[in-house]
Coordinates of C-alpha atoms and ligand atoms in Angstrom, one line a residue:
M14 CA 136.8 101.9 97.6
N15 CA 136.5 98.2 96.3
S16 CA 133.7 96.2 98.7
L17 CA 131.3 93.5 98.7
V18 CA 129.5 93.1 102.0
L19 CA 126.6 90.5 102.7
G20 CA 123.9 92.6 104.6
I21 CA 121.5 90.6 107.0
E22 CA 118.1 91.8 108.2
S23 CA 115.8 90.2 110.4
S24 CA 114.8 92.9 113.0
C25 CA 110.5 92.4 112.2
D26 CA 108.6 90.6 110.1
E27 CA 110.7 90.4 106.6
T28 CA 114.1 88.2 106.4
A29 CA 116.1 89.7 104.2
V30 CA 119.6 89.2 102.6
A31 CA 121.7 91.4 99.8
V32 CA 125.0 91.7 98.6
V33 CA 126.0 94.9 97.5
R34 CA 129.2 96.2 95.8
N35 CA 131.0 99.7 96.9
A36 CA 128.2 100.5 99.5
T37 CA 125.7 101.5 96.7
Q38 CA 125.3 99.0 94.1
V39 CA 123.1 96.5 94.7
L40 CA 123.8 92.7 93.2
A41 CA 121.2 90.7 94.9
N42 CA 118.3 92.0 97.2
E43 CA 116.2 89.2 98.8
V44 CA 112.9 89.3 100.9
S45 CA 111.1 86.4 102.2
S46 CA 107.9 88.2 104.0
Q47 CA 106.1 86.7 106.9
V48 CA 103.1 88.7 106.2
D49 CA 101.0 85.7 105.1
T50 CA 101.8 84.2 108.4
H51 CA 101.4 87.2 110.9
R52 CA 98.2 88.2 109.0
R53 CA 96.0 85.4 111.0
Y54 CA 96.9 87.3 114.1
G55 CA 96.3 90.8 112.9
G56 CA 100.3 91.7 113.7
V57 CA 103.8 90.5 114.3
V58 CA 103.5 87.1 116.6
P59 CA 107.5 87.9 117.7
E60 CA 108.4 84.4 118.5
V61 CA 107.1 83.0 115.3
A62 CA 109.0 85.6 113.6
S63 CA 112.3 84.7 115.1
R64 CA 111.8 81.0 114.0
Q65 CA 110.7 82.0 111.2
H66 CA 113.8 83.9 110.4
L67 CA 115.7 81.0 111.5
E68 CA 113.9 78.7 108.7
S69 CA 114.7 81.3 105.9
L70 CA 118.1 82.9 105.9
P71 CA 120.1 80.1 105.0
F72 CA 118.2 79.5 102.0
L73 CA 118.0 83.5 101.5
V74 CA 122.2 83.8 102.0
E75 CA 122.5 80.8 98.7
A76 CA 119.8 82.8 97.0
A77 CA 121.5 86.1 97.1
F78 CA 125.1 84.3 96.4
Q79 CA 123.6 83.1 93.2
K80 CA 121.8 86.5 92.1
A81 CA 124.7 88.3 92.5
G82 CA 127.2 85.7 91.1
V83 CA 129.4 85.9 94.3
G84 CA 130.1 83.2 96.8
Y85 CA 131.5 83.8 100.4
G86 CA 135.2 83.9 99.3
D87 CA 134.7 87.2 97.4
L88 CA 133.2 89.0 100.5
T89 CA 134.9 91.9 101.9
G90 CA 132.6 92.2 105.0
I91 CA 129.2 91.5 106.9
A92 CA 126.6 94.0 107.7
V93 CA 123.6 92.9 110.3
T94 CA 120.8 94.8 112.0
A95 CA 121.5 95.4 115.6
A96 CA 118.9 98.0 116.7
P97 CA 116.5 98.3 116.9
G98 CA 113.4 95.6 116.5
L99 CA 111.9 92.1 118.3
I100 CA 114.8 91.0 120.3
G101 CA 114.6 87.6 119.4
A102 CA 113.9 88.4 115.5
L103 CA 117.4 90.5 115.7
L104 CA 119.3 88.0 117.5
V105 CA 118.8 85.6 115.0
G106 CA 120.3 87.9 112.5
L107 CA 122.8 89.0 114.5
S108 CA 124.1 85.3 115.7
A109 CA 124.2 84.9 111.9
A110 CA 126.2 87.4 110.9
K111 CA 129.0 86.7 114.0
G112 CA 129.1 83.2 112.5
L113 CA 130.0 84.3 109.4
A114 CA 132.1 86.8 110.1
F115 CA 134.4 84.9 112.5
R116 CA 134.6 82.2 109.9
L117 CA 135.7 84.2 107.2
D118 CA 137.5 86.3 109.2
L119 CA 136.0 89.5 108.0
P120 CA 134.9 92.8 109.5
L121 CA 131.5 93.0 111.0
A122 CA 129.0 96.1 110.8
A123 CA 126.2 96.6 113.1
V124 CA 123.9 98.7 111.9
H125 CA 120.7 101.3 113.0
H126 CA 117.9 100.0 111.0
I127 CA 116.2 103.5 111.1
E128 CA 119.6 105.2 110.0
A129 CA 119.7 102.4 106.8
H130 CA 116.0 103.3 105.9
L131 CA 117.7 106.7 105.2
Y132 CA 121.0 105.3 103.7
A133 CA 118.4 103.5 101.2
A134 CA 118.1 106.9 99.3
Q135 CA 121.3 106.5 98.2
L136 CA 121.2 103.0 96.9
D137 CA 121.6 102.4 92.7
T138 CA 121.7 106.1 92.5
E139 CA 124.0 109.3 92.6
P140 CA 125.2 109.9 96.1
I141 CA 122.7 112.6 98.6
V142 CA 123.7 116.1 98.4
F143 CA 124.2 117.5 101.6
P144 CA 122.8 119.1 104.4
A145 CA 120.1 117.1 103.7
L146 CA 116.9 116.7 105.7
G147 CA 115.5 113.1 106.8
L148 CA 111.9 112.0 107.3
V149 CA 111.5 108.3 108.4
V150 CA 108.5 107.1 108.3
S151 CA 108.1 103.3 109.1
G152 CA 105.5 101.0 111.2
G153 CA 107.8 101.9 114.1
H154 CA 108.9 105.3 113.5
T155 CA 108.0 109.2 112.4
E156 CA 111.2 111.2 112.4
I157 CA 112.5 114.4 111.3
Y158 CA 116.4 114.6 111.3
D159 CA 118.8 116.9 109.9
I160 CA 121.6 115.2 108.5
Q161 CA 124.8 117.0 107.7
D162 CA 126.3 114.2 106.4
W163 CA 126.3 110.2 106.7
G164 CA 126.8 109.6 110.5
K165 CA 126.0 113.6 111.2
Y166 CA 122.6 113.4 112.7
R167 CA 120.2 116.0 114.7
L168 CA 117.0 114.7 115.9
L169 CA 114.5 117.3 115.2
A170 CA 110.8 115.8 115.8
S171 CA 109.3 112.4 116.4
T172 CA 106.2 110.4 117.6
R173 CA 105.0 111.2 121.3
D174 CA 102.6 107.5 120.3
D175 CA 101.6 105.8 117.4
A176 CA 104.2 105.8 114.3
A177 CA 102.5 106.5 111.2
G178 CA 102.8 103.2 109.4
E179 CA 101.1 102.1 113.1
A180 CA 98.4 104.5 112.3
F181 CA 97.6 103.2 108.8
D182 CA 97.9 99.4 110.3
K183 CA 95.2 100.2 113.3
V184 CA 93.1 102.0 111.2
A185 CA 93.1 99.4 108.6
K186 CA 91.9 96.9 111.5
L187 CA 89.0 99.2 112.8
M188 CA 88.1 99.4 109.4
G189 CA 88.4 95.5 108.8
L190 CA 91.0 95.5 106.1
G191 CA 93.5 93.2 108.0
Y192 CA 97.3 93.7 108.1
P193 CA 99.4 95.3 106.7
G194 CA 97.2 98.4 106.5
G195 CA 99.1 101.1 104.5
P196 CA 98.7 99.2 101.1
M197 CA 95.2 98.7 101.4
I198 CA 94.1 102.0 102.5
E199 CA 96.0 103.3 100.2
K200 CA 94.2 101.3 97.2
L201 CA 91.0 102.4 98.9
A202 CA 91.9 106.1 98.9
K203 CA 92.8 106.2 95.5
L204 CA 89.1 105.2 94.3
S205 CA 87.9 108.0 96.1
P206 CA 87.7 111.4 94.5
D207 CA 87.5 113.4 98.0
K208 CA 91.2 114.5 98.0
K209 CA 91.0 117.5 100.8
S210 CA 88.8 116.6 103.2
H211 CA 90.5 115.2 106.6
F212 CA 89.8 115.2 110.2
T213 CA 91.1 117.4 113.1
R214 CA 94.9 118.1 113.2
A215 CA 97.4 117.3 116.2
R216 CA 98.6 120.2 117.5
M217 CA 101.4 120.4 120.3
S218 CA 100.6 122.6 123.1
D219 CA 104.6 122.8 123.6
G220 CA 105.0 124.5 120.3
T221 CA 107.3 121.3 119.0
Q222 CA 106.9 119.7 115.9
D223 CA 106.7 116.5 116.8
F224 CA 104.1 114.0 115.8
S225 CA 100.9 112.4 117.2
F226 CA 98.9 109.9 115.2
S227 CA 97.0 108.4 118.3
G228 CA 94.1 110.7 118.3
L229 CA 93.6 110.6 114.3
K230 CA 92.6 106.6 115.3
T231 CA 90.2 107.8 117.7
A232 CA 89.2 110.0 115.2
V233 CA 88.4 107.6 112.6
S234 CA 87.1 105.1 115.5
L235 CA 84.4 107.6 116.3
E236 CA 83.4 108.2 112.8
L237 CA 83.0 104.6 112.5
Q238 CA 80.4 104.8 115.5
K239 CA 78.6 107.4 114.5
N240 CA 78.6 107.1 110.6
P241 CA 78.9 103.6 110.2
V242 CA 80.5 102.3 106.7
Q243 CA 77.8 101.0 104.5
N244 CA 79.3 100.1 101.2
E245 CA 82.5 100.6 99.5
T246 CA 82.2 104.5 98.4
D247 CA 81.9 104.7 102.3
Q248 CA 85.4 102.8 102.5
R249 CA 86.9 104.8 100.2
N250 CA 86.2 107.8 101.4
L251 CA 87.1 107.1 105.2
A252 CA 90.5 105.8 103.9
A253 CA 91.0 108.6 101.8
K254 CA 90.5 110.8 104.6
F255 CA 92.3 109.3 106.5
Q256 CA 95.2 109.3 104.4
N257 CA 94.7 113.3 103.8
T258 CA 95.1 113.8 107.4
V259 CA 98.4 111.8 107.7
L260 CA 99.9 114.0 104.6
L261 CA 98.8 116.9 106.2
E262 CA 100.5 116.2 109.5
I263 CA 103.7 114.7 107.7
G264 CA 103.3 117.3 105.1
S265 CA 103.3 120.6 107.2
R266 CA 105.6 119.5 109.7
V267 CA 108.1 118.8 106.9
Q268 CA 107.5 122.2 105.5
N269 CA 108.2 123.9 108.5
A270 CA 111.7 122.1 108.9
L271 CA 112.6 123.0 105.4
E272 CA 111.9 126.5 106.1
A273 CA 113.8 126.4 109.1
G274 CA 117.1 125.1 107.7
T275 CA 118.6 125.3 104.5
Y276 CA 118.7 122.0 103.0
K277 CA 119.6 120.5 99.6
S278 CA 118.0 117.4 99.4
L279 CA 114.8 116.0 101.5
I280 CA 115.4 112.1 101.9
V281 CA 112.3 109.8 102.7
G282 CA 112.6 106.1 103.9
G283 CA 110.4 103.6 105.4
G284 CA 107.6 101.5 104.6
V285 CA 104.9 104.1 104.2
A286 CA 107.2 106.0 101.9
C287 CA 106.1 103.4 99.2
N288 CA 102.6 105.5 99.4
Q289 CA 102.5 107.4 95.6
A290 CA 100.1 110.1 97.4
L291 CA 103.1 111.0 100.0
R292 CA 105.3 110.5 97.3
D293 CA 103.6 113.0 94.7
H294 CA 102.7 115.1 98.1
L295 CA 106.4 115.8 99.2
G296 CA 107.5 116.0 95.7
K297 CA 105.5 119.2 95.1
M298 CA 106.9 120.5 98.3
T299 CA 110.7 120.2 97.3
G300 CA 109.9 121.3 94.1
S301 CA 108.5 124.6 95.5
F302 CA 111.8 124.8 97.6
G303 CA 114.0 123.6 94.2
I304 CA 115.6 120.9 96.2
D305 CA 116.1 117.4 95.2
L306 CA 113.3 114.5 97.0
R307 CA 115.6 111.4 97.0
V308 CA 112.9 108.8 98.3
P309 CA 114.0 105.2 96.9
P310 CA 112.0 103.0 95.0
P311 CA 109.5 101.0 97.1
K312 CA 111.9 97.7 97.3
Y313 CA 114.3 100.0 99.2
C314 CA 111.9 101.9 101.4
S315 CA 109.8 98.6 103.0
D316 CA 112.6 96.5 104.8
N317 CA 115.4 95.1 103.0
A318 CA 118.8 94.4 103.4
A319 CA 120.5 96.3 100.7
M320 CA 119.7 99.4 102.9
I321 CA 122.0 97.5 105.4
A322 CA 124.7 95.9 103.8
G323 CA 125.2 99.7 101.8
L324 CA 125.2 101.8 105.4
G325 CA 127.3 98.5 106.8
A326 CA 129.5 99.2 103.8
Y327 CA 130.1 102.6 104.2
Q328 CA 130.9 102.3 108.0
L329 CA 133.9 99.9 107.7
S330 CA 134.9 102.2 104.9
Q331 CA 134.9 104.7 108.1
G332 CA 136.7 102.5 110.1
K333 CA 133.4 101.9 111.9
R334 CA 133.6 98.0 113.0
A335 CA 131.7 96.3 115.5
D336 CA 133.0 92.8 117.3
L337 CA 131.7 89.3 118.3
S338 CA 130.7 90.8 121.1
T339 CA 127.5 93.3 119.7
T340 CA 124.6 92.4 121.4
A341 CA 121.2 93.1 119.9
I342 CA 119.1 96.5 121.1
P343 CA 115.5 96.5 121.0
R344 CA 115.2 100.2 121.3
A345 CA 118.1 102.7 120.4
A346 CA 119.0 106.1 119.4
F347 CA 122.0 106.2 116.1
Y348 CA 121.9 110.2 116.4
Ligands
LIG411 O1 109.8 100.0 107.2 P1 108.8 98.8 107.4 O2 108.4 98.2 106.1 O3 109.1 98.5 108.3 C1 109.6 99.2 109.4 O4 110.3 99.3 109.8 O5 108.5 99.3 110.6 O6 107.5 99.8 107.4 C2 105.8 99.2 107.7 C3 104.8 99.9 107.3 C4 103.4 99.1 108.4 O7 103.0 99.8 108.8 C5 102.8 99.3 106.7 O8 101.6 99.2 107.1 C6 103.3 100.5 105.9 O9 104.5 100.6 106.2 N1 103.3 101.1 104.8 C7 102.0 101.5 104.0 C8 102.0 101.4 102.5 N2 103.0 100.6 102.5 C9 103.2 100.0 103.9 N3 102.1 102.7 104.3 C10 100.9 103.8 104.0 N4 100.9 103.2 102.5 C11 102.0 102.2 102.0 N5 101.3 102.2 100.5
LIG412 ZN1 112.0 99.5 108.7

């Protein structure tokens, strides 16, 4: 394979452009976060996000070319996030990608954002050894997959209500910490000596391994009513108690899935995978199973376009091409 693919990501509040060689080697990974814009609203405002993508994209394409030391004429393909995400935000990236593919007469890959979060584990590193168990923990998704190869997925578990990242964000809001909550809760929890206490865990009465985080959010809210946070120590301990519960929730389901199958790797992706406590927790687990933990560096866990360009290049190499009639889909499965 000798490919050079430009990737575009605009599904939520990060505008990102990347250039990836041969589906794994990242030459440029430019990200413009809109977090500061949306922070004042306590969450992402879709129309504001779309407009900002439109403004940022042309500059990011130039910056990515400069960083990679390549130009339009060197590209062999264009990849873009087509699903899932905010419809207006997706359409900005998809329209730009279609325009580039048409103008440059290049093949287009329409990539699923969640599949790309898993594929990120293969960027700038060794190929994944399959079969693998895949865990996606992002702002909108919490899922476990059986992965026999790229493109061969079976959904094993998903969330019934909130996603893991959403739980971090909502609890941070309850605690008056602002948006996005994950990094702030992690920072506070790290300063607490409490690595053990946790809230009551969610159990599915139908015996599935599905996740549920909305009860945990309610538990934190009740705890705040009962024992209002008085000082920084209280705040740190509450953050730790919440995070400990999330680690147990995720960890127990991953453990059950690993026990039920024969996997050679555990792939973890999505913004919550930036969390060092989660990485350590899963690292101990994969160590005890004697399998590889494949969790990318934080820059490839949170939203980025390198994962889009990488997966897009892989799909193009497999003959999977999108055409100019491809539409953006806010909710869609890839498995
Ligand atoms: O994958 P991502 O960047 O965007 C989506 O596709 O949703 O994930 C964003 C989510 C947010 O909910 C954010 O609070 C969470 O990832 N997050 C974290 C950490 N860093 C980001 N959650 C826990 N600990 C972190 N260090
Ligand atoms: Zn994401």
